[in-house]
Short mmCIF file of C-alpha atoms in Angstrom, two decimals:
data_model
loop_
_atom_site.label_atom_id
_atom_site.label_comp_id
_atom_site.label_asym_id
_atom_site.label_seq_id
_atom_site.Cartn_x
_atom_site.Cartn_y
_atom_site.Cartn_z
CA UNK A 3 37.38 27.94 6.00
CA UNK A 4 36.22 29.43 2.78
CA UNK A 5 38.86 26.71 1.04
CA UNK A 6 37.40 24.42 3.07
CA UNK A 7 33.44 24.55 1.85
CA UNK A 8 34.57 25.63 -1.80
CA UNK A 9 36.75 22.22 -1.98
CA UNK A 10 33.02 20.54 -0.41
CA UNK A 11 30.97 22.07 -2.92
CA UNK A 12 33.41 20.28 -6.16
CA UNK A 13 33.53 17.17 -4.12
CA UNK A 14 30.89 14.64 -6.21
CA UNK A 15 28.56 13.24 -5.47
CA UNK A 16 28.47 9.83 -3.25
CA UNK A 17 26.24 6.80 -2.53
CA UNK A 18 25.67 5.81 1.05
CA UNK A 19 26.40 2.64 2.27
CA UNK A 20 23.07 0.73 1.41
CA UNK A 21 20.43 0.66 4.45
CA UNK A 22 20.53 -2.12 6.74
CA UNK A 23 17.09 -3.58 6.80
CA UNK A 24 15.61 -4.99 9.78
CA UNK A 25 15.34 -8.93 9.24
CA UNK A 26 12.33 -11.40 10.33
CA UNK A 27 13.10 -14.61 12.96
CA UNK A 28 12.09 -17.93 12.13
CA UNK A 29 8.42 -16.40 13.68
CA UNK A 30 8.45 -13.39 11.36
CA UNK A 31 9.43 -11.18 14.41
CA UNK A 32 12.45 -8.54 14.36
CA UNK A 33 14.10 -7.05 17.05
CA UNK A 34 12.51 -3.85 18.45
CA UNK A 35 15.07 -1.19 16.81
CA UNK A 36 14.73 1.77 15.39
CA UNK A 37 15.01 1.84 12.06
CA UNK A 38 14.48 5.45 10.64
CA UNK A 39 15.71 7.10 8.76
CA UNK A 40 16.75 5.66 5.76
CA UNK A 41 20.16 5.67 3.75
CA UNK A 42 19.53 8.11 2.00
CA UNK A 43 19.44 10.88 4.90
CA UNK A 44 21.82 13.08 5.28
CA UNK A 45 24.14 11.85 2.37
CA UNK A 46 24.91 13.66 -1.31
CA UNK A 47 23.52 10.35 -3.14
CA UNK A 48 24.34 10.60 -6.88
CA UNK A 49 21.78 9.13 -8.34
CA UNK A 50 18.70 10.68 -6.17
CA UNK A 51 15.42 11.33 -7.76
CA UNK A 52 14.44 14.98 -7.77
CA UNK A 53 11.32 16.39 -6.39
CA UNK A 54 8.59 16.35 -8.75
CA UNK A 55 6.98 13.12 -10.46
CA UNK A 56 9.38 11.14 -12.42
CA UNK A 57 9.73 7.43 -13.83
CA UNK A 58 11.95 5.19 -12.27
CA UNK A 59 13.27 2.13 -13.49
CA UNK A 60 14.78 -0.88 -11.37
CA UNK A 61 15.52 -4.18 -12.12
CA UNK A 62 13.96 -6.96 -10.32
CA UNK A 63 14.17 -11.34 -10.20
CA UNK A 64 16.05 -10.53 -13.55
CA UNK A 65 13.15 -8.08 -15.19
CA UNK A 66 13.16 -4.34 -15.69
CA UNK A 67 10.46 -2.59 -13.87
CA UNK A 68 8.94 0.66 -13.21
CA UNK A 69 7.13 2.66 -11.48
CA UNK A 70 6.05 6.29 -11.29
CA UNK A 71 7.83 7.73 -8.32
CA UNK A 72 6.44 11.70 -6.92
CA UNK A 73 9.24 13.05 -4.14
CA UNK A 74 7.75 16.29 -2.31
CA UNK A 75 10.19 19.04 -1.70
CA UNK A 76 12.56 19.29 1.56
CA UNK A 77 14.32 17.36 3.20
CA UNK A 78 12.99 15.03 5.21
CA UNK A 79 12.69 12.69 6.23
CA UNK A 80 9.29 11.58 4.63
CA UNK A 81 6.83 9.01 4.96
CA UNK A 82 6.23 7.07 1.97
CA UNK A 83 3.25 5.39 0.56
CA UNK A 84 3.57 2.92 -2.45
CA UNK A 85 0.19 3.43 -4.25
CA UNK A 86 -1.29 -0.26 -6.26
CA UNK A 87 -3.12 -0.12 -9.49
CA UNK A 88 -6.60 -2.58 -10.10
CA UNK A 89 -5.76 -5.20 -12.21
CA UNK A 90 -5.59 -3.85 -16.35
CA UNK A 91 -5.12 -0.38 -14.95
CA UNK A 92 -1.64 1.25 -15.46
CA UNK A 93 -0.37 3.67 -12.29
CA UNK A 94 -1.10 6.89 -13.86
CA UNK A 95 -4.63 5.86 -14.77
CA UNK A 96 -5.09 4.63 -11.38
CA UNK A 97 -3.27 7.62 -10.04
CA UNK A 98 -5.64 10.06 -12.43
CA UNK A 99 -9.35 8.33 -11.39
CA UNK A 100 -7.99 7.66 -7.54
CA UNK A 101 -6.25 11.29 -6.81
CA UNK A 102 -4.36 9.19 -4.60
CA UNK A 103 -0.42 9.85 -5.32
CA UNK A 104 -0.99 13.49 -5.60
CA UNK A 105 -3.21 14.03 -2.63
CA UNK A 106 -0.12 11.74 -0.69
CA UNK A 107 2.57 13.96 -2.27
CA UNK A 108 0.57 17.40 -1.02
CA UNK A 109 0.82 15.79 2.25
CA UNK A 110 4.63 15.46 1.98
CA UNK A 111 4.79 11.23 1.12
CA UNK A 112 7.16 10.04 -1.20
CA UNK A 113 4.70 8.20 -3.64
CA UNK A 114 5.79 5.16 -5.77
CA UNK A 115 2.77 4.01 -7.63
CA UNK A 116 4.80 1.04 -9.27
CA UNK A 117 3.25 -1.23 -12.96
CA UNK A 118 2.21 -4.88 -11.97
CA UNK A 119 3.23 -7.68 -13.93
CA UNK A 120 1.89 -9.47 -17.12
CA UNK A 121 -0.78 -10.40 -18.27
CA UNK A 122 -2.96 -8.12 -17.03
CA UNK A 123 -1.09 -5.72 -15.40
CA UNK A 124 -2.07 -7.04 -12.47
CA UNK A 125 -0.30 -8.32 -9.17
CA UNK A 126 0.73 -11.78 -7.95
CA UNK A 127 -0.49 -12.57 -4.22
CA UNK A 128 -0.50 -15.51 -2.32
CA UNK A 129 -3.81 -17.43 -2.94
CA UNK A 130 -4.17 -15.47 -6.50
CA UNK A 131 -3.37 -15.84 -9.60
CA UNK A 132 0.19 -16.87 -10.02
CA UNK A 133 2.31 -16.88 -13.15
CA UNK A 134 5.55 -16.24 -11.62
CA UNK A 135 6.28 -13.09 -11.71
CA UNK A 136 7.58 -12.19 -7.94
CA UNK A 137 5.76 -8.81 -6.95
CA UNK A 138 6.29 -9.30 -3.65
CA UNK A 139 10.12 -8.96 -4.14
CA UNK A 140 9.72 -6.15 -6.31
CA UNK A 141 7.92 -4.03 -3.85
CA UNK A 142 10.55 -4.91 -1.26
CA UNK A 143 13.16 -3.89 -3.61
CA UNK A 144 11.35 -0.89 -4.71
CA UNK A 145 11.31 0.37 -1.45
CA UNK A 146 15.16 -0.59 -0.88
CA UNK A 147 15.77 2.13 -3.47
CA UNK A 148 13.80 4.40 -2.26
CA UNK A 149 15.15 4.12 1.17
CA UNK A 150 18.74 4.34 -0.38
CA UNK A 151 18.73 7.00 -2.72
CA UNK A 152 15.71 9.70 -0.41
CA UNK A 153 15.41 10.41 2.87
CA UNK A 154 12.52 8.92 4.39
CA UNK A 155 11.31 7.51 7.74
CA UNK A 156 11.62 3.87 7.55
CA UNK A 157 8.93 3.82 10.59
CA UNK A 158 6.00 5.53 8.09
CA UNK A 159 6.11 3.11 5.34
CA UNK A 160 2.60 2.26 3.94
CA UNK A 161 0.66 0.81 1.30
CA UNK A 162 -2.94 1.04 -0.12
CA UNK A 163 -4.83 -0.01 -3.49
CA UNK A 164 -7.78 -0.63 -5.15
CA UNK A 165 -9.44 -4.16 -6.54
CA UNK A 166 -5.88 -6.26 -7.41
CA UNK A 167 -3.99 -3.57 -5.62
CA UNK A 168 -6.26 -3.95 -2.67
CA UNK A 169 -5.40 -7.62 -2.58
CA UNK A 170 -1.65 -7.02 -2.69
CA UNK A 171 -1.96 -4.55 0.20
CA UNK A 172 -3.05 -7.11 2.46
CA UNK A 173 -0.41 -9.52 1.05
CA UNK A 174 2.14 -6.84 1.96
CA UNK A 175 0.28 -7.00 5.08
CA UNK A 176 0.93 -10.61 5.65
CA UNK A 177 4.60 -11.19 4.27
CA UNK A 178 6.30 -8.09 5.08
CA UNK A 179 4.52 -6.83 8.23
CA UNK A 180 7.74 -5.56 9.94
CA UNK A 181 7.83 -3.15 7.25
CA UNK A 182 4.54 -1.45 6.58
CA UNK A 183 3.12 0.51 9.34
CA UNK A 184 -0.36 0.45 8.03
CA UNK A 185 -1.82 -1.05 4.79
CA UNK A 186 -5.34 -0.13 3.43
CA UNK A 187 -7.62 -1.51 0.59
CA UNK A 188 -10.71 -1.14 -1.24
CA UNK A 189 -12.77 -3.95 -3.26
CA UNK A 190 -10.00 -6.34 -2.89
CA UNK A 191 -8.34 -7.37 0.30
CA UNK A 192 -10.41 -10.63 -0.24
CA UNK A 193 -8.40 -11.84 -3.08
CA UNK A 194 -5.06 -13.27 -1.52
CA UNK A 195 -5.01 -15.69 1.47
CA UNK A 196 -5.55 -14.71 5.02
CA UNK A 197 -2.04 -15.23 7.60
CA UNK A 198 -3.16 -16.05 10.95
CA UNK A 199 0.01 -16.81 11.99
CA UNK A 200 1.84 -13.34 10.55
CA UNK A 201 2.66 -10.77 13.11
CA UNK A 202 0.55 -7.72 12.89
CA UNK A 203 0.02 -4.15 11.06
CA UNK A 204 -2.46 -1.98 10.72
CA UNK A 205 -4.74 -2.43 8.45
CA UNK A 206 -7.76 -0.13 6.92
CA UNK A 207 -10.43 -2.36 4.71
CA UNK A 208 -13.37 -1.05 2.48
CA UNK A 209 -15.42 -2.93 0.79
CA UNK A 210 -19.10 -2.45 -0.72
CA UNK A 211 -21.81 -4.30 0.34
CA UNK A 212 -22.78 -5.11 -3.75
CA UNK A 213 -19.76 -5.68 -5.21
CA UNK A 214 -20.30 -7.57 -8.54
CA UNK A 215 -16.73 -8.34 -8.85
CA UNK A 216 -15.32 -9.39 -5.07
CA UNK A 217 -18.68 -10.48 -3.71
CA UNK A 218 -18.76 -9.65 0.09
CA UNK A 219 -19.42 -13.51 0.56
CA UNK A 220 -16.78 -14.55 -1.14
CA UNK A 221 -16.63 -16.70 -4.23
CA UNK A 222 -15.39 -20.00 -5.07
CA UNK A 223 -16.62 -20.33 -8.65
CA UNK A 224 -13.82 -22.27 -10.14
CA UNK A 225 -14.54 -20.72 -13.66
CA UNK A 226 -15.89 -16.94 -13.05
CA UNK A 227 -12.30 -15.68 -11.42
CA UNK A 228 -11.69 -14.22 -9.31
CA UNK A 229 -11.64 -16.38 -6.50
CA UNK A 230 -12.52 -14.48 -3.11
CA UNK A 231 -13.06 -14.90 0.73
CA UNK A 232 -15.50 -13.67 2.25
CA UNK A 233 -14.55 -10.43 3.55
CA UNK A 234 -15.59 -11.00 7.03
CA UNK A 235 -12.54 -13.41 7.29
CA UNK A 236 -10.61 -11.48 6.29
CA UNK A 237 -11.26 -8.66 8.47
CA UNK A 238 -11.06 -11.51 11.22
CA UNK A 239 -8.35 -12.69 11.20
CA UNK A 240 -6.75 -9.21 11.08
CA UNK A 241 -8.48 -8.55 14.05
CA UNK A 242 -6.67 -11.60 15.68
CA UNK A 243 -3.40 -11.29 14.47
CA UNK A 244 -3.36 -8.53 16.14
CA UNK A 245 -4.80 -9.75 19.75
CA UNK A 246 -7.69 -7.08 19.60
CA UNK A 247 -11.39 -7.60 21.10
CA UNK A 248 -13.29 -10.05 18.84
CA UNK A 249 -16.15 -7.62 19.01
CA UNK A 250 -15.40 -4.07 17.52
CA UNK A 251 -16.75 -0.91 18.06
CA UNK A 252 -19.31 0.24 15.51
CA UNK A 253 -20.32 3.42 14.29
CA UNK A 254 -21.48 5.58 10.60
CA UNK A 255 -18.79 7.57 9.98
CA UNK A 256 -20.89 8.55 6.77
CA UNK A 257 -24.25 8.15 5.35
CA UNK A 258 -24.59 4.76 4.19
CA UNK A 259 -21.06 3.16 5.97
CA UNK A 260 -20.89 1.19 8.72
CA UNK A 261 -18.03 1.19 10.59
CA UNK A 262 -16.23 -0.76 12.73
CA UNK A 263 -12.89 -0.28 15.01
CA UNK A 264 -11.75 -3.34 16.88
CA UNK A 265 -10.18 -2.24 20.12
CA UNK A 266 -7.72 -3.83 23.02
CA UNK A 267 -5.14 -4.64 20.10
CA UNK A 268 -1.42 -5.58 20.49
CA UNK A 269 1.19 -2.59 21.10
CA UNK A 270 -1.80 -0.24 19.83
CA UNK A 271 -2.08 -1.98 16.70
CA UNK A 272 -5.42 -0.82 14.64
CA UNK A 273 -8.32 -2.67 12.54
CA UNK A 274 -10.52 -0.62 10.91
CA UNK A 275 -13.42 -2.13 8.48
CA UNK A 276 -16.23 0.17 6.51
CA UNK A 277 -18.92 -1.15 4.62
CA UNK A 278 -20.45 0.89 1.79
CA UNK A 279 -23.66 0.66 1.86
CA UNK A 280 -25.07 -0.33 -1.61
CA UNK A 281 -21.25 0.25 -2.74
CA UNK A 282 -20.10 -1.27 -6.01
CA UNK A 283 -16.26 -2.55 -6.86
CA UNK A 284 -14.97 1.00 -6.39
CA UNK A 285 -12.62 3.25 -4.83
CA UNK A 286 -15.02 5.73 -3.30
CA UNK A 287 -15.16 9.86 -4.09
CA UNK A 288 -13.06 8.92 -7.08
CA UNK A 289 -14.08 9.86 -11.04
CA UNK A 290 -16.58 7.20 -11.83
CA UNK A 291 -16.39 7.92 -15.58
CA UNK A 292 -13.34 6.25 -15.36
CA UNK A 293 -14.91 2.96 -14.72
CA UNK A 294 -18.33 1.52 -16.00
CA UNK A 295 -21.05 1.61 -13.31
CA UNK A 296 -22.82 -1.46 -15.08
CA UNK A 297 -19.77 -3.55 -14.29
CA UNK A 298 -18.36 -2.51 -10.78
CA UNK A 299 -21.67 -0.63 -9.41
CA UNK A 300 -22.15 2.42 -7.64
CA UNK A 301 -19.20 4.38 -6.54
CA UNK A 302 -19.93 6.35 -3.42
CA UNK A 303 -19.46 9.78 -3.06
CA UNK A 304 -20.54 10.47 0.29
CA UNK A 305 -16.38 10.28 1.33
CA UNK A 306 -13.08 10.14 -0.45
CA UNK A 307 -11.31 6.99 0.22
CA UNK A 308 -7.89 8.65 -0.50
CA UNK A 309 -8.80 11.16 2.22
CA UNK A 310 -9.73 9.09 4.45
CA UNK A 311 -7.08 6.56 4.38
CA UNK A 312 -4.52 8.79 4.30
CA UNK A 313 -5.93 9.80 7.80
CA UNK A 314 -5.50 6.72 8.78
CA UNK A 315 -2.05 5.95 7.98
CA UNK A 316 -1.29 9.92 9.11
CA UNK A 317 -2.05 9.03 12.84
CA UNK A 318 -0.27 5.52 12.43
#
């Protein structure tokens, strides 16, 4: 026996056979299987990222890119939460102003707050500004490592952002919605096309009532970018992808937010929407000397979106 685990404990390291990822119908359904937990579950994988906060590098549509990747100690399996950037902002400014990724890893979520593409950085949605880079892919393909090298459960994916990020959190919403269990966003969701046809996901939108930059109207000046629904479609037609009441529940969670929660959705699916109040283009309870109030407004600090929204996903 002791031969045995001494001959283990030289054997090196191996990679798993990569996961098996559930794939969409012509309808963007998938078969209801379980699909945690991941690859990288009970398997010596040689090239695993330690706990702690580290970069990671992958290469995606032919480009290197990274992200900043924070795996909490044990061994799982964990949830994981990719974390999106604003548009200009790298991921460990919006990491440092947000407190996002570490409040996520105290939890016990793998965080991958990944860079966006040039120029900006900023993120290519459908609707938005497109230059060609293929975010979409490299989130998918971001998570495929993750999935493959950690252990995490492949049933507590999620994904929430700010401004830009905010807009790809809904797109993530739309074209990947057998992945994410929940997707939330702040100041943003407006700024990539609505999917009324797309199978549901939760989804958790906030959005200030004087936002400067994402007007809650909408905007459809051609030549003052960038161009926005108004965020009451949006909200919507979330609410109808996912078969819920057309007339939610309202309540103030918080001084100066009105909530509401539509109800009698699909398989329990959940659509939450709170309006701040007076609330600028912000991320609320985050540092507001990180951004200038005369451009985005008033950041609220009545709540702490990353608290909050990490509720939400937590009872997903």
């Amino acid at each position: 026996a002791l031969l045995a685990l001494s001959s283990a404990a030289c054997a090196p390291p191996t990679s798993p056979p990569p996961t098996v990822h559930p794939q969409p119908d012509g309808r963007g359904m998938v078969a209801d299987v379980d699909v945690a937990p991941s690859g990288g579950c009970g398997n010596v994988v040689a090239d695993a990222p330690p706990p702690g906060t580290s970069n990671l590098e992958i290469e995606s549509s032919g480009h290197l890119r990274r992200a900043v990747l924070r795996v909490p100690e044990g061994d799982g399996p964990h949830p994981v939460l990719v974390s999106l950037h604003p548009f200009t902002a790298t991921p460990e400014a919006w990491d440092d102003s947000s407190g996002l990724a570490d409040t996520a890893l105290a939890r016990g979520y793998v965080v991958a707050s990944p860079l966006g593409s040039n120029p900006g950085p900023r993120w290519a949605v459908p609707g938005g500004l497109e230059t060609g880079a293929d975010d979409i892919t490299f989130i998918a393909e971001l998570l495929d490592h993750i999935e493959d090298t950690l252990c995490v459960d492949r049933n507590a994916e999620f994904a929430a952002g700010y401004s830009a990020g905010a807009a790809m959190a809904q797109a993530l919403s739309c074209t990947m919605p057998w992945r994410f269990a929940a997707v939330a966003g702040s100041g943003g969701t407006n700024l990539t096309s609505t999917c009324g046809d797309s199978p549901p996901t939760d989804v958790f939108v906030i959005h200030g009532s004087a936002d400067p930059i994402a007007p809650l109207s909408g905007s459809q000046v051609v030549f003052a970018p960038p161009l926005g629904l108004a965020v009451s479609e949006v909200v919507a037609t979330n609410a109808t992808r996912a078969g819920c009441d057309p007339t939610p529940v309202e309540s103030a969670p918080f001084e100066k937010v009105a909530a509401a929660d539509y109800t009698g959705c699909g398989n329990g699916t959940r659509v939450r929407y709170w309006e701040m109040t007076g609330g600028g283009h912000t991320w609320a309870g985050s540092d507001a000397s990180a951004f200038s109030a005369a451009i985005v407004g008033p950041t609220p600090q009545e709540f702490s979106a990353t608290e909050v929204v990490l509720d939400f996903f937590g009872s997903a």
